[in-house]
Each structure stands twice: as C-alpha cells, then as structure tokens.
CSV table of C-alpha atoms in Angstrom, one decimal:
chain,number,residue,atom,x,y,z
A,223,MET,CA,7.2,-33.1,-49.9
A,224,TYR,CA,8.0,-29.9,-47.2
A,225,PHE,CA,6.6,-25.7,-47.3
A,226,THR,CA,8.3,-24.4,-50.3
A,227,ASN,CA,9.2,-21.4,-48.3
A,228,VAL,CA,11.7,-23.7,-45.7
A,229,TYR,CA,13.3,-25.5,-48.2
A,230,ARG,CA,14.4,-22.3,-50.0
A,231,ASN,CA,15.4,-20.2,-47.3
A,232,TYR,CA,17.2,-23.3,-45.8
A,233,LYS,CA,20.3,-25.8,-47.8
A,234,GLN,CA,19.6,-28.6,-45.4
A,235,ALA,CA,15.8,-28.9,-45.0
A,236,LEU,CA,15.3,-31.4,-47.8
A,237,ASP,CA,17.7,-33.3,-45.9
A,238,VAL,CA,16.0,-33.2,-42.6
A,239,GLY,CA,12.9,-33.3,-43.7
A,240,ALA,CA,14.0,-36.5,-45.6
A,241,TRP,CA,16.0,-38.3,-42.7
A,242,LEU,CA,12.9,-37.1,-40.3
A,243,PHE,CA,10.3,-39.0,-42.8
A,244,ILE,CA,13.2,-42.3,-42.2
A,245,ILE,CA,13.1,-41.9,-38.6
A,246,GLY,CA,9.8,-41.4,-38.5
A,247,SER,CA,8.5,-44.5,-40.8
A,248,ALA,CA,11.1,-46.5,-38.6
A,249,CYS,CA,9.8,-46.0,-35.4
A,250,PHE,CA,6.5,-46.4,-36.9
A,251,LEU,CA,7.3,-50.1,-37.9
A,252,LEU,CA,8.5,-51.0,-34.0
A,253,ASP,CA,5.0,-49.7,-33.1
A,254,ASP,CA,3.8,-52.3,-35.6
A,255,LEU,CA,6.1,-54.9,-34.3
A,256,GLN,CA,5.7,-54.3,-30.8
A,257,ASP,CA,1.7,-54.8,-31.4
A,258,TRP,CA,1.7,-57.8,-33.4
A,259,PHE,CA,4.5,-59.7,-30.8
A,260,HIS,CA,2.6,-58.8,-27.6
A,261,TYR,CA,-0.8,-60.3,-29.6
A,262,ARG,CA,1.6,-63.1,-29.8
A,263,ILE,CA,2.9,-63.0,-26.1
A,264,GLY,CA,-1.0,-62.6,-25.3
A,265,ILE,CA,-1.6,-66.4,-27.7
A,266,LEU,CA,1.4,-68.4,-25.7
A,267,LEU,CA,-0.3,-66.9,-22.2
A,268,THR,CA,-3.3,-67.9,-23.0
A,269,LEU,CA,-2.4,-71.6,-24.6
A,270,LYS,CA,-0.4,-72.0,-21.0
A,271,TYR,CA,-1.6,-70.0,-18.0
A,272,GLY,CA,-5.1,-69.9,-19.0
A,273,GLU,CA,-5.0,-66.1,-18.6
A,274,LYS,CA,-8.3,-65.3,-21.0
A,275,ASP,CA,-8.2,-61.3,-18.6
A,276,ASN,CA,-5.1,-60.3,-19.9
A,277,VAL,CA,-5.6,-57.2,-22.6
A,278,ASP,CA,-3.9,-59.1,-25.7
A,279,ALA,CA,-6.9,-61.7,-25.4
A,280,THR,CA,-9.9,-60.0,-24.6
A,281,ILE,CA,-8.9,-57.8,-27.8
A,282,ASN,CA,-8.0,-60.4,-30.1
A,283,HIS,CA,-10.4,-62.9,-29.1
A,284,ILE,CA,-7.5,-65.5,-27.6
A,285,ASP,CA,-9.2,-68.6,-26.3
A,286,LYS,CA,-7.4,-72.0,-24.6
A,287,LYS,CA,-8.5,-73.8,-27.5
A,288,GLN,CA,-9.1,-73.3,-31.0
A,289,LYS,CA,-11.9,-75.9,-31.3
A,290,THR,CA,-13.0,-75.6,-34.7
A,291,PHE,CA,-12.1,-74.4,-38.3
A,292,PHE,CA,-13.4,-71.2,-37.8
A,293,ASP,CA,-11.6,-70.7,-34.9
A,294,ARG,CA,-9.0,-71.3,-36.6
A,295,TYR,CA,-9.5,-68.7,-39.6
A,296,ARG,CA,-10.4,-66.1,-36.9
A,297,ARG,CA,-6.7,-66.1,-35.8
A,298,ILE,CA,-5.2,-66.6,-38.7
A,299,LYS,CA,-7.1,-63.4,-40.0
A,300,ILE,CA,-5.6,-61.5,-36.9
A,301,ASN,CA,-2.1,-62.6,-37.7
A,302,LEU,CA,-3.3,-61.0,-41.6
A,303,ASN,CA,-4.5,-57.9,-39.7
A,304,TYR,CA,-1.3,-57.3,-37.8
A,305,LEU,CA,1.2,-57.8,-40.9
A,306,ALA,CA,-0.4,-56.1,-42.9
A,307,SER,CA,0.8,-53.4,-40.6
A,308,ILE,CA,3.9,-53.8,-40.2
A,309,LEU,CA,4.3,-54.7,-44.2
A,310,GLY,CA,2.6,-50.4,-44.9
A,311,SER,CA,5.0,-49.9,-42.0
A,312,LEU,CA,7.6,-51.2,-44.3
A,313,LEU,CA,6.3,-50.2,-47.2
A,314,TYR,CA,6.8,-45.8,-45.4
A,315,LEU,CA,10.5,-46.8,-44.2
A,316,VAL,CA,11.5,-47.7,-47.7
A,317,GLY,CA,9.5,-44.9,-49.6
A,318,SER,CA,11.2,-42.7,-47.1
A,319,VAL,CA,14.7,-43.6,-48.3
A,320,PHE,CA,14.4,-42.6,-51.9
A,321,PHE,CA,13.3,-38.6,-50.7
A,322,LEU,CA,16.7,-37.8,-49.4
A,323,PRO,CA,18.0,-35.7,-51.9
A,324,LYS,CA,20.8,-37.9,-53.4
A,325,PHE,CA,17.6,-39.5,-54.7
A,326,GLU,CA,16.0,-36.8,-56.3
A,327,ASP,CA,15.1,-38.9,-59.4
A,328,LYS,CA,13.5,-41.9,-57.8
A,329,GLU,CA,11.4,-39.3,-55.2
A,330,ILE,CA,8.6,-40.2,-57.7
A,331,VAL,CA,9.6,-44.2,-56.3
A,332,GLY,CA,9.6,-43.2,-53.3
A,333,ASP,CA,6.1,-41.3,-53.2
A,334,ILE,CA,4.5,-44.7,-55.3
A,335,LEU,CA,5.9,-46.6,-51.9
A,336,PHE,CA,3.5,-43.9,-50.0
A,337,ILE,CA,1.0,-44.4,-51.3
A,338,VAL,CA,0.2,-47.8,-51.2
A,339,GLY,CA,2.0,-47.8,-47.3
A,340,ALA,CA,-0.8,-45.6,-46.8
A,341,ALA,CA,-3.6,-47.4,-48.4
A,342,VAL,CA,-2.5,-50.8,-46.6
A,343,ILE,CA,-2.5,-49.4,-43.1
A,344,SER,CA,-5.8,-47.4,-43.8
A,345,LEU,CA,-7.0,-50.6,-44.8
A,346,SER,CA,-5.3,-52.7,-42.0
A,347,GLU,CA,-6.4,-49.8,-39.2
A,348,GLY,CA,-10.0,-49.8,-40.3
A,349,CYS,CA,-10.0,-53.9,-40.0
A,350,LYS,CA,-9.1,-53.3,-36.9
A,351,ILE,CA,-11.2,-50.8,-36.0
A,352,TYR,CA,-14.0,-53.2,-37.0
A,353,ARG,CA,-12.7,-55.8,-35.4
A,354,PHE,CA,-12.7,-54.0,-32.0
A,355,ALA,CA,-16.3,-54.1,-32.9
A,356,CYS,CA,-17.2,-57.4,-32.7
A,357,THR,CA,-15.3,-58.0,-29.6
A,358,SER,CA,-17.6,-58.2,-26.6
A,359,ALA,CA,-15.9,-58.5,-23.4
A,360,LEU,CA,-18.5,-60.4,-22.0
A,361,ASP,CA,-19.1,-63.1,-24.4
A,362,SER,CA,-16.0,-64.0,-26.1
A,363,ASN,CA,-18.2,-66.3,-28.7
A,364,ASP,CA,-20.4,-63.0,-29.8
A,365,THR,CA,-19.2,-61.2,-32.7
A,366,GLN,CA,-21.5,-59.3,-33.6
A,367,PHE,CA,-20.6,-56.0,-35.0
A,368,HIS,CA,-22.0,-54.0,-31.7
A,369,VAL,CA,-21.7,-50.0,-31.6
A,370,LYS,CA,-21.5,-50.8,-27.5
A,371,ASN,CA,-18.5,-53.3,-27.8
A,372,ILE,CA,-15.8,-49.5,-28.6
A,373,ARG,CA,-16.0,-48.6,-25.3
A,374,HIS,CA,-14.5,-51.6,-24.3
A,375,ASN,CA,-12.2,-51.2,-26.0
A,376,LEU,CA,-11.5,-47.3,-26.0
A,377,GLN,CA,-7.4,-47.1,-26.1
A,378,ALA,CA,-7.2,-49.5,-29.5
A,379,ILE,CA,-9.6,-47.8,-30.8
A,380,PHE,CA,-8.7,-44.6,-30.4
A,381,ILE,CA,-4.5,-45.9,-31.7
A,382,SER,CA,-6.4,-47.2,-34.6
A,383,CYS,CA,-8.4,-44.1,-35.0
A,384,PHE,CA,-5.1,-41.5,-35.1
A,385,ALA,CA,-3.5,-44.7,-37.0
A,386,LEU,CA,-6.3,-44.1,-39.7
A,387,PHE,CA,-6.6,-41.1,-39.7
A,388,GLY,CA,-2.5,-40.7,-40.1
A,389,GLY,CA,-2.8,-43.6,-43.5
A,390,VAL,CA,-5.7,-41.2,-45.2
A,391,PHE,CA,-3.5,-37.8,-44.6
A,392,ASP,CA,-0.9,-39.5,-46.4
A,393,PHE,CA,-3.1,-41.3,-48.9
A,394,ILE,CA,-4.3,-37.9,-49.6
A,395,GLY,CA,-1.3,-36.2,-49.4
A,396,ALA,CA,1.7,-38.5,-51.7
A,397,ILE,CA,-2.0,-38.3,-54.7
A,398,LEU,CA,-1.5,-34.9,-54.2
A,399,TYR,CA,2.5,-34.7,-54.3
A,400,LEU,CA,2.7,-36.4,-58.0
A,401,PRO,CA,4.1,-34.6,-60.3
A,402,HIS,CA,0.9,-33.5,-62.6
A,403,LEU,CA,-0.9,-32.3,-59.8
A,404,ASN,CA,2.1,-30.8,-57.8
A,405,GLN,CA,2.5,-28.1,-60.3
A,406,THR,CA,2.5,-24.6,-58.0
A,407,ASP,CA,3.6,-23.5,-54.8
A,408,PHE,CA,-0.2,-24.3,-53.3
A,409,ASP,CA,0.0,-27.8,-54.3
A,410,GLU,CA,3.1,-28.6,-52.8
A,411,ASN,CA,2.2,-27.0,-49.2
A,412,ARG,CA,-0.9,-28.2,-49.8
A,413,ALA,CA,0.4,-32.0,-49.3
A,414,THR,CA,2.8,-30.9,-47.0
A,415,ALA,CA,0.1,-29.8,-44.4
A,416,LEU,CA,-1.3,-33.8,-44.8
A,417,PHE,CA,1.7,-35.0,-44.4
A,418,LEU,CA,2.2,-33.1,-40.9
A,419,CYS,CA,-1.6,-33.8,-40.7
A,420,ALA,CA,-0.2,-37.4,-41.0
A,421,GLY,CA,3.0,-37.4,-38.4
A,422,VAL,CA,0.9,-35.6,-35.7
A,423,SER,CA,-1.8,-38.2,-36.2
A,424,PHE,CA,0.7,-41.4,-35.7
A,425,THR,CA,2.5,-39.5,-33.5
A,426,LEU,CA,-0.6,-39.9,-31.2
A,427,ALA,CA,-1.0,-43.0,-32.3
A,428,GLY,CA,2.2,-45.0,-31.3
A,429,LEU,CA,2.5,-42.5,-27.8
A,430,LEU,CA,-1.0,-43.9,-27.0
A,431,LEU,CA,0.8,-47.9,-27.8
A,432,GLN,CA,3.3,-47.5,-25.6
A,433,TYR,CA,0.7,-46.0,-22.5
A,434,ARG,CA,-1.3,-49.2,-23.6
A,435,TYR,CA,1.4,-51.7,-23.5
A,436,TYR,CA,4.2,-50.2,-20.9
A,437,TYR,CA,1.8,-47.7,-18.3
A,438,ARG,CA,-1.2,-49.0,-17.8
A,439,SER,CA,0.5,-52.5,-17.1
A,440,ARG,CA,2.1,-50.8,-13.8
A,441,LYS,CA,-0.8,-49.4,-12.7
C-alpha cells in the first residue's frame, strides 16, 4: 500500500507507512467515538434540561420525550448509524496492524479487513447524509427528504461527505491491492494513490469534526 519508488529506496518506509496507517486509523476511531459521545451527551442534555437548541439535538431529532414506537425506532437507528462508523474504523485499525512488515504473510487479512471496514464506513456515512437531508430545522416531526435541509446541516454534511469519499477511495484501493489485481508497479501505485486520497479525505473530515464541536462552540 505504498509507492514502489519509496519503499525500494528507503528501508524503513514499510514500517513507517504501516505505523502511519495504524495511527490514522486510531485517530479516526477516536473521532467516531467522539461523534457518538457528543450525540449521547446531546440526548442527556435534552432529556434532563429540555435543551432542544443544542447541535446534537437538532441534527439527530432528539425530543424531550420518546412518545411513540417510531420515536424509539428512530433513536435506535441513529445509534446504529454511529456504531456502524465505529465498527468500520475498528476494522481499519485491526487491518492496519497486518500491514506491518513482520505480518507480511498475513497482509491479505489486513487488506480484506480494510475492504469490509471501508464498505461499512461508506454505508454509514451515506446513511448520515440521507438522515441530515431528512432533518428539518423548522419542524422536528418532518422526516421527509428535502434538499433544502442540507444547508441547515452544512458542517455535518461536509464531515460525512469527506468521510464517505475516504471510505470509497479506500474500498476501491483495497480491492485493487488484492494480489490478483496487483501485479505491476503501476497497479500498486494506482492503489496507493487511492489510499492517499482517502487519507486526505479522512483528515479533512476529522479537522471539520473538531471545528464543529470545539471551535464553533466557543464562539
């Protein structure tokens, strides 16, 4: 999963690259846990104080009381959405470990975990984007898809879009890295370029997440 002219010229390139994958995956897992944690805090604040104006309550349709079965079902779906992202990032982290040179004979395991993790993340982020488009800033009971709702959740949309792009890039790149599709230097560099694009996308998503929860909250 590295550019061929790099690891051939630098002995430690494979180790460094694998550790960067591990660190990046760990950071993305922490971001997903942070996102889920803020969602749970939003629920607690709303249930305890009725603060419906906080960011998490608005985006996640959190009402003070769960009046109907549909309300409970909606809450469960949101939880599963967040947990799916966490699962995908966890698969990334475990898969990254197998990219260390000492696990070279099990590298295919890491690649498969990356494929599954990328698929889970892509589906999860796609669901988030759809959910945001179904979230009305004017009527919390309106759960219909409206393109106009996107502008009310632009930060969340951008975070999920970048994460979605990262997942798609990794999904395609990991498939192209499978042994029967990775026969030449061009093949490996092509997959590596996609992993690089994924890394940039995930980094942007992570930075936007920090801005959303910390910088903006202090303004």
